[in-house]
mmCIF file with all atom_site columns, C-alpha atoms in Angstrom:
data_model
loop_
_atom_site.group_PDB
_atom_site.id
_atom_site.type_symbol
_atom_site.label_atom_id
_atom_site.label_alt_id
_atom_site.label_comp_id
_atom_site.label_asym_id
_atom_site.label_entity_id
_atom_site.label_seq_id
_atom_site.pdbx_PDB_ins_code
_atom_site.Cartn_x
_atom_site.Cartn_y
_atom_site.Cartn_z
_atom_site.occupancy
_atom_site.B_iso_or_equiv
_atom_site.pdbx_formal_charge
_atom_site.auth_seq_id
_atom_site.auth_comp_id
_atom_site.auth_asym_id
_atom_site.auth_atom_id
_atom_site.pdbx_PDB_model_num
ATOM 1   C CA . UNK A 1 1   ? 28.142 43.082 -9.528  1.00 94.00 ? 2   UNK A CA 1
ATOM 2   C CA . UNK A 1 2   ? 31.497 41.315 -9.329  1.00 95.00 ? 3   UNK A CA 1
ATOM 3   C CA . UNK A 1 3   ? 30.193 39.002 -6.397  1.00 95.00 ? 4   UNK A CA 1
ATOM 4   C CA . UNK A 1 4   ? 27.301 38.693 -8.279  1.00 93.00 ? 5   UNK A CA 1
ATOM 5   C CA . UNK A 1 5   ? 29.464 37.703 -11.320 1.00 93.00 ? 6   UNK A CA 1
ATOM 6   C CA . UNK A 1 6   ? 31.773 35.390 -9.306  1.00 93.00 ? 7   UNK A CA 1
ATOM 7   C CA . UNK A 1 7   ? 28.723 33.324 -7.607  1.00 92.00 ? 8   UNK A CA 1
ATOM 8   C CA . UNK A 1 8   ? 26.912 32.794 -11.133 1.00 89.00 ? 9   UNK A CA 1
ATOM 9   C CA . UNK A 1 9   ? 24.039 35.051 -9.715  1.00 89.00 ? 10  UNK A CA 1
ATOM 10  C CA . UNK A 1 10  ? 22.342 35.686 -13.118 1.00 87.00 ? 11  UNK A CA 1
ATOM 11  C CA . UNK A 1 11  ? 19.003 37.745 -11.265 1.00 88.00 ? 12  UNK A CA 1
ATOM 12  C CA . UNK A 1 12  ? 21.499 40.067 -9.762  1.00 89.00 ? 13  UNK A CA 1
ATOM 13  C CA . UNK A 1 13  ? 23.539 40.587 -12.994 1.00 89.00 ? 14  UNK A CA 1
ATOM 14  C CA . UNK A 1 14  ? 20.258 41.074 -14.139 1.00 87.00 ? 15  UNK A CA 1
ATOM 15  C CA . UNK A 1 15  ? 19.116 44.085 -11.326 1.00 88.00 ? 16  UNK A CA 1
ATOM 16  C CA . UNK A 1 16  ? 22.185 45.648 -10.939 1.00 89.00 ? 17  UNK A CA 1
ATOM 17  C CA . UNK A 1 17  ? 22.561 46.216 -14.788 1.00 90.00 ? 18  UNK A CA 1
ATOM 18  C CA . UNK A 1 18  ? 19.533 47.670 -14.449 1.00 88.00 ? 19  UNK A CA 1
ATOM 19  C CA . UNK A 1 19  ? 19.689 49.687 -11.493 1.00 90.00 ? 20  UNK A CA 1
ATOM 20  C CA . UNK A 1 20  ? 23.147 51.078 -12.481 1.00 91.00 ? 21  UNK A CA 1
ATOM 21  C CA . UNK A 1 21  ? 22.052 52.142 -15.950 1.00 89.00 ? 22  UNK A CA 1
ATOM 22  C CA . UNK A 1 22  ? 19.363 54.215 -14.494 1.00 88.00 ? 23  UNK A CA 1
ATOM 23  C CA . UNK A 1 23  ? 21.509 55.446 -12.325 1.00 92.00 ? 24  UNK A CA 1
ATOM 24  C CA . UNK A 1 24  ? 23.965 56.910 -15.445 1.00 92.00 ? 25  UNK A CA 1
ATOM 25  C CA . UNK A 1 25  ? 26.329 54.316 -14.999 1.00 92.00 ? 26  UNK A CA 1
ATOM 26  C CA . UNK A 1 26  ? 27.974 53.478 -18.288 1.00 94.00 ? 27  UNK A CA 1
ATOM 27  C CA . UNK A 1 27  ? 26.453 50.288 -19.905 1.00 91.00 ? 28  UNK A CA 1
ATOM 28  C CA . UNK A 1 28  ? 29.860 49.632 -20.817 1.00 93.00 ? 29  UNK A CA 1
ATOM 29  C CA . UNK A 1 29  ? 31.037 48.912 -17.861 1.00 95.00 ? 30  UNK A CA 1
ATOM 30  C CA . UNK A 1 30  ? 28.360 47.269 -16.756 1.00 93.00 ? 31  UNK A CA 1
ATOM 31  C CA . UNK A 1 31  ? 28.094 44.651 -19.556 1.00 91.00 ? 32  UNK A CA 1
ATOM 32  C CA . UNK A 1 32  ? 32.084 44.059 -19.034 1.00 95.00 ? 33  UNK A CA 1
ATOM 33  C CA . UNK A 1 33  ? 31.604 43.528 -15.218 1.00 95.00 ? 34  UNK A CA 1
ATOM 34  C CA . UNK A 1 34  ? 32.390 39.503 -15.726 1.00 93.00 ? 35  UNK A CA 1
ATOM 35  C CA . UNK A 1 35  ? 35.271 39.954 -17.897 1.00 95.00 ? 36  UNK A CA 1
ATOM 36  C CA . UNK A 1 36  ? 36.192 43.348 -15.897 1.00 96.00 ? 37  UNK A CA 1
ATOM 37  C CA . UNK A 1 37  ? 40.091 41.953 -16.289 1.00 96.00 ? 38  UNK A CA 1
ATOM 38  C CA . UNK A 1 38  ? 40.244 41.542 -20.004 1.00 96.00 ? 39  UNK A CA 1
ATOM 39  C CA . UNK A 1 39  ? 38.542 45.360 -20.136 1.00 96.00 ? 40  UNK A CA 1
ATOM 40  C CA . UNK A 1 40  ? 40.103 48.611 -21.176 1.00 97.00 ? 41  UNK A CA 1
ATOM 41  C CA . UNK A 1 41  ? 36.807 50.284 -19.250 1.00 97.00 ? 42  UNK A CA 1
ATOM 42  C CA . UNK A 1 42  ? 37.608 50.411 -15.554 1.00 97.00 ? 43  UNK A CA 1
ATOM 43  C CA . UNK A 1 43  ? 39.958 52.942 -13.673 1.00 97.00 ? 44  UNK A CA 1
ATOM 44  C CA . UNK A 1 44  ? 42.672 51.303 -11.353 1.00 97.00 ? 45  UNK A CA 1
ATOM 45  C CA . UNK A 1 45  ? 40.670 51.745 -8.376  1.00 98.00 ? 46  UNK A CA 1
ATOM 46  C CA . UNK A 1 46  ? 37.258 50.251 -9.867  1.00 98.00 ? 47  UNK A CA 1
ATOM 47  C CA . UNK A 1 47  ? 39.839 47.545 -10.876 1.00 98.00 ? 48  UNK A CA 1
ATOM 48  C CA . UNK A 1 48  ? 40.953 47.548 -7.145  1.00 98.00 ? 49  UNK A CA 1
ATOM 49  C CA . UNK A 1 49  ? 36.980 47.345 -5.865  1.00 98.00 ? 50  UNK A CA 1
ATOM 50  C CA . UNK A 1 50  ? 36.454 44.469 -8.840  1.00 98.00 ? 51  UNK A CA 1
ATOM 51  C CA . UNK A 1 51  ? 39.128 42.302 -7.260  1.00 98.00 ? 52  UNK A CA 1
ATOM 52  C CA . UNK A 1 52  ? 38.458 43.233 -4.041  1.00 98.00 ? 53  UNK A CA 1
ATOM 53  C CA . UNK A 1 53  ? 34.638 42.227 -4.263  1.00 98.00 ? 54  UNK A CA 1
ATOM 54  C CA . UNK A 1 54  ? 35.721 38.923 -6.009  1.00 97.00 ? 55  UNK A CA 1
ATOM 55  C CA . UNK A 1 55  ? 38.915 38.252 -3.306  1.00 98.00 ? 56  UNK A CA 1
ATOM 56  C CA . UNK A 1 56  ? 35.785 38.412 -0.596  1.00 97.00 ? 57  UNK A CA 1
ATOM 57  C CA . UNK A 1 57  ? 33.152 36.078 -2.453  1.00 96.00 ? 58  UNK A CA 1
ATOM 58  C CA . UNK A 1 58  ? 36.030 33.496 -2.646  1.00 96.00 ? 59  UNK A CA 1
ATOM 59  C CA . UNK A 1 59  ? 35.462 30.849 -0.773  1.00 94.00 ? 60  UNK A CA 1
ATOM 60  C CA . UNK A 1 60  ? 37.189 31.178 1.751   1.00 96.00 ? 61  UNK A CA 1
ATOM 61  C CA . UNK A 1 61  ? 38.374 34.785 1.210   1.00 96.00 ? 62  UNK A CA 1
ATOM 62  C CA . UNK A 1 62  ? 41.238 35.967 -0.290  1.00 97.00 ? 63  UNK A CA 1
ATOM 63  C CA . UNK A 1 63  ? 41.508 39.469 0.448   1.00 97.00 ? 64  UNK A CA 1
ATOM 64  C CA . UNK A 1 64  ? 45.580 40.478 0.525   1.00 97.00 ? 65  UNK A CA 1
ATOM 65  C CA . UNK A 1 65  ? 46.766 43.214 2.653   1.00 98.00 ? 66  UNK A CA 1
ATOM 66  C CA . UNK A 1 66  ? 48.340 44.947 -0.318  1.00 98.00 ? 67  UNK A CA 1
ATOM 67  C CA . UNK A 1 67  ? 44.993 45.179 -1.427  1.00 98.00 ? 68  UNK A CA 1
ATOM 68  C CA . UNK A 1 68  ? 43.232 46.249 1.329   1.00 98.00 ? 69  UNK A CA 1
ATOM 69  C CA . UNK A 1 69  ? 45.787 48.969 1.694   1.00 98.00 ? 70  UNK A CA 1
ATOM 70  C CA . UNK A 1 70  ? 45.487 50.455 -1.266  1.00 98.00 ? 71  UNK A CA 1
ATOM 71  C CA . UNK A 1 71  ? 41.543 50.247 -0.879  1.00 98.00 ? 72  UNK A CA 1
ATOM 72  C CA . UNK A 1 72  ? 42.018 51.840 2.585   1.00 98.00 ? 73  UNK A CA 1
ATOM 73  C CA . UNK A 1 73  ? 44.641 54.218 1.677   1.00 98.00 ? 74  UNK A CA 1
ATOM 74  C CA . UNK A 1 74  ? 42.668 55.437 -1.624  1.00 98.00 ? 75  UNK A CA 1
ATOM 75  C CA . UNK A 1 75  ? 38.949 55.381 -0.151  1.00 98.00 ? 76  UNK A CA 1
ATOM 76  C CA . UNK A 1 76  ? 39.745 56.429 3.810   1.00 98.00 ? 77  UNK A CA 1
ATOM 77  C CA . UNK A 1 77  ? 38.449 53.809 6.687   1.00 98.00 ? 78  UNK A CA 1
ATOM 78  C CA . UNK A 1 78  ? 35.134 54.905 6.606   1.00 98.00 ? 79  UNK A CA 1
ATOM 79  C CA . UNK A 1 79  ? 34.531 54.461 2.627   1.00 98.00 ? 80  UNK A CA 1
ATOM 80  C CA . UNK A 1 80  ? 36.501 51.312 2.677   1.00 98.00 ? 81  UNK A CA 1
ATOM 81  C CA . UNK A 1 81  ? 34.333 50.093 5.966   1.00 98.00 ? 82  UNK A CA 1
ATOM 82  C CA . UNK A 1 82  ? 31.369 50.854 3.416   1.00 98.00 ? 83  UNK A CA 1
ATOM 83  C CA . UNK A 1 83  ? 32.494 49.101 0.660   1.00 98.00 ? 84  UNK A CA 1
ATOM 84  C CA . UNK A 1 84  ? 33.424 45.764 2.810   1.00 98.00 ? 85  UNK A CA 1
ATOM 85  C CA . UNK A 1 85  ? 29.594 45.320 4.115   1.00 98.00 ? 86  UNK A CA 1
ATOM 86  C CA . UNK A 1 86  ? 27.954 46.555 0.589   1.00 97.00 ? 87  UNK A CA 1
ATOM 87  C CA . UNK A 1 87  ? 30.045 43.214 -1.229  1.00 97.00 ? 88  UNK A CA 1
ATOM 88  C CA . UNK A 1 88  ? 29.213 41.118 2.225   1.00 97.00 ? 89  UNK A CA 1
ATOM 89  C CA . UNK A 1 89  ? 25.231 42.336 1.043   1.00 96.00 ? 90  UNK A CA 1
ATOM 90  C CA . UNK A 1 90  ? 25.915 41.088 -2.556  1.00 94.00 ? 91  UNK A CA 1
ATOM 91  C CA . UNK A 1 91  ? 27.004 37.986 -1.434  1.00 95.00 ? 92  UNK A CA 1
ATOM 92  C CA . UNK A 1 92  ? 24.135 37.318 0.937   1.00 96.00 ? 93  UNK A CA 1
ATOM 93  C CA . UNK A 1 93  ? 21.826 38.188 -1.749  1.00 93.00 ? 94  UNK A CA 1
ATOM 94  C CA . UNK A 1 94  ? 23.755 36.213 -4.669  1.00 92.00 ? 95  UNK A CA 1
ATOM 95  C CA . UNK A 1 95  ? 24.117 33.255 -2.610  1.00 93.00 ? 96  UNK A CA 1
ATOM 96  C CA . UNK A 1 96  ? 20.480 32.999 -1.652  1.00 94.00 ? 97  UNK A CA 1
ATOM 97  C CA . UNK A 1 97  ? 19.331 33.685 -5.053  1.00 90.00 ? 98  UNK A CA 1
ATOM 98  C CA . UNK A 1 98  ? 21.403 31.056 -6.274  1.00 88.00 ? 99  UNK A CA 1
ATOM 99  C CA . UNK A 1 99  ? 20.344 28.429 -4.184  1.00 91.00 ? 100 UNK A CA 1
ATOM 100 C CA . UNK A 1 100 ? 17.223 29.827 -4.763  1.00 92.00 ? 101 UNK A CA 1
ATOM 101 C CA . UNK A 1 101 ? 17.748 29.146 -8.542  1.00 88.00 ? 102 UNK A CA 1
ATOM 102 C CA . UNK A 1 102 ? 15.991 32.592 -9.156  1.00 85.00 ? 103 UNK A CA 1
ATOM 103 C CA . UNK A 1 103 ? 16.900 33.722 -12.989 1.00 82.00 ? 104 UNK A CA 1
ATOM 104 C CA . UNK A 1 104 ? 16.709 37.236 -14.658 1.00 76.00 ? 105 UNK A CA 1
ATOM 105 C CA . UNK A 1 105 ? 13.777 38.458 -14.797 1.00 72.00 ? 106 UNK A CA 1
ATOM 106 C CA . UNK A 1 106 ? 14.157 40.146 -18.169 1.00 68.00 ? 107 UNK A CA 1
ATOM 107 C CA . UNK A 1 107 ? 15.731 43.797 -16.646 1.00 61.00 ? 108 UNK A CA 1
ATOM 108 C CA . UNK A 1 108 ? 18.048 43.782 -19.016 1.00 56.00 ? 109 UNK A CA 1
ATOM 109 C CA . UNK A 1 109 ? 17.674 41.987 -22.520 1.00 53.00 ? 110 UNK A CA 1
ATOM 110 C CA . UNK A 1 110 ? 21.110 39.878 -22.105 1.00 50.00 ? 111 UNK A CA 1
ATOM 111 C CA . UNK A 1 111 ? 22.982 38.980 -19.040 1.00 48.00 ? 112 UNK A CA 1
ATOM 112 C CA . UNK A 1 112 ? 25.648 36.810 -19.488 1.00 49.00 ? 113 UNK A CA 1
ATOM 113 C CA . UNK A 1 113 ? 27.441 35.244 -16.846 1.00 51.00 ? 114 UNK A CA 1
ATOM 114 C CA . UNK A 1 114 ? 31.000 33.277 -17.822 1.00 48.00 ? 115 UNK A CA 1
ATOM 115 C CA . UNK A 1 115 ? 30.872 29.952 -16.251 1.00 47.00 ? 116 UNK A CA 1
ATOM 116 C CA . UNK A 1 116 ? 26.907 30.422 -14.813 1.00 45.00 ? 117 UNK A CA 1
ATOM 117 C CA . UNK A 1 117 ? 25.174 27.206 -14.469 1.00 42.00 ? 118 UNK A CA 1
ATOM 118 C CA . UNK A 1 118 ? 23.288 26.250 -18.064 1.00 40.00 ? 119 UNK A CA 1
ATOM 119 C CA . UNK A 1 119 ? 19.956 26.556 -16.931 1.00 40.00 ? 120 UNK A CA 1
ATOM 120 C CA . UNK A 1 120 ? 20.812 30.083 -16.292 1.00 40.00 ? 121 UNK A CA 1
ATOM 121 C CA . UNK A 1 121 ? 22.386 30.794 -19.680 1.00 38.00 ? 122 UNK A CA 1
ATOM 122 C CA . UNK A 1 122 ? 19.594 29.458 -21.284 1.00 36.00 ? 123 UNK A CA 1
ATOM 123 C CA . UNK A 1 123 ? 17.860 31.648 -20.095 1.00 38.00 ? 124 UNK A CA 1
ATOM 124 C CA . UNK A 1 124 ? 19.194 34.906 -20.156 1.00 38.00 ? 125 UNK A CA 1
ATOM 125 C CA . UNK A 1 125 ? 21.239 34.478 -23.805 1.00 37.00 ? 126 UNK A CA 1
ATOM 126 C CA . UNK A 1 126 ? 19.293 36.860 -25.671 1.00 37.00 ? 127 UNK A CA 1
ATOM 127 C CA . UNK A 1 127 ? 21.394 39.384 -28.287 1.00 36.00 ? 128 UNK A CA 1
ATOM 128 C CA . UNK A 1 128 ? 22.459 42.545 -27.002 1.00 40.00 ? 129 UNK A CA 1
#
């Protein structure tokens, strides 16, 4: 969801609220995914993942080895393998949706995306 947050992808914001939450992810963290920084909810390595999945949707990427270290390091080469093609899926799926101009789809009743084009605002800015 951070690639999906970076990109402006308000239909995957959208989803992935929605498919974490029935998952038993806490709605917490999933409705402070865009301002993931400024949030007292996330672990250091979610923090590490966060940055990590926006340092790859950058354009082009910024991925720094100290990062990737501590990634690799904390997750093992397979898990961190993993993680690298899951946020490479996100940002095949947010970029296509986006130029798409596919919106939520009403998955979750508010999915706000800091900096999201205004058509997309418009249409997801519903209350909480």
């Amino acid at each position: 969801m951070a690639s999906a947050a970076s990109i402006g992808c308000s239909w995957c914001m959208d989803f992935g609220y929605w498919e974490n939450a029935e998952r038993g992810m806490d709605r917490r963290k999933l409705h402070d995914v865009p301002v993931w920084r400024e949030s007292d909810a996330y672990t250091p390595l979610e923090r590490d993942v966060m940055e990590y999945a926006e340092a790859m949707t950058a354009t082009p990427p910024v991925v720094g080895d100290d990062l990737a270290g501590r990634l690799r390091t904390t997750l093992g080469e397979p898990a961190f393998v993993e993680l690298t093609a899951m946020v490479a899926v996100e940002n095949l799926r947010s970029r296509i949706n986006a130029a798409l101009d596919l919106t939520s789809q009403g998955f979750k009743d508010s999915c706000d995306v800091p900096g999201a084009r205004p058509n997309d605002a418009a249409a997801t800015a519903t209350a909480d």
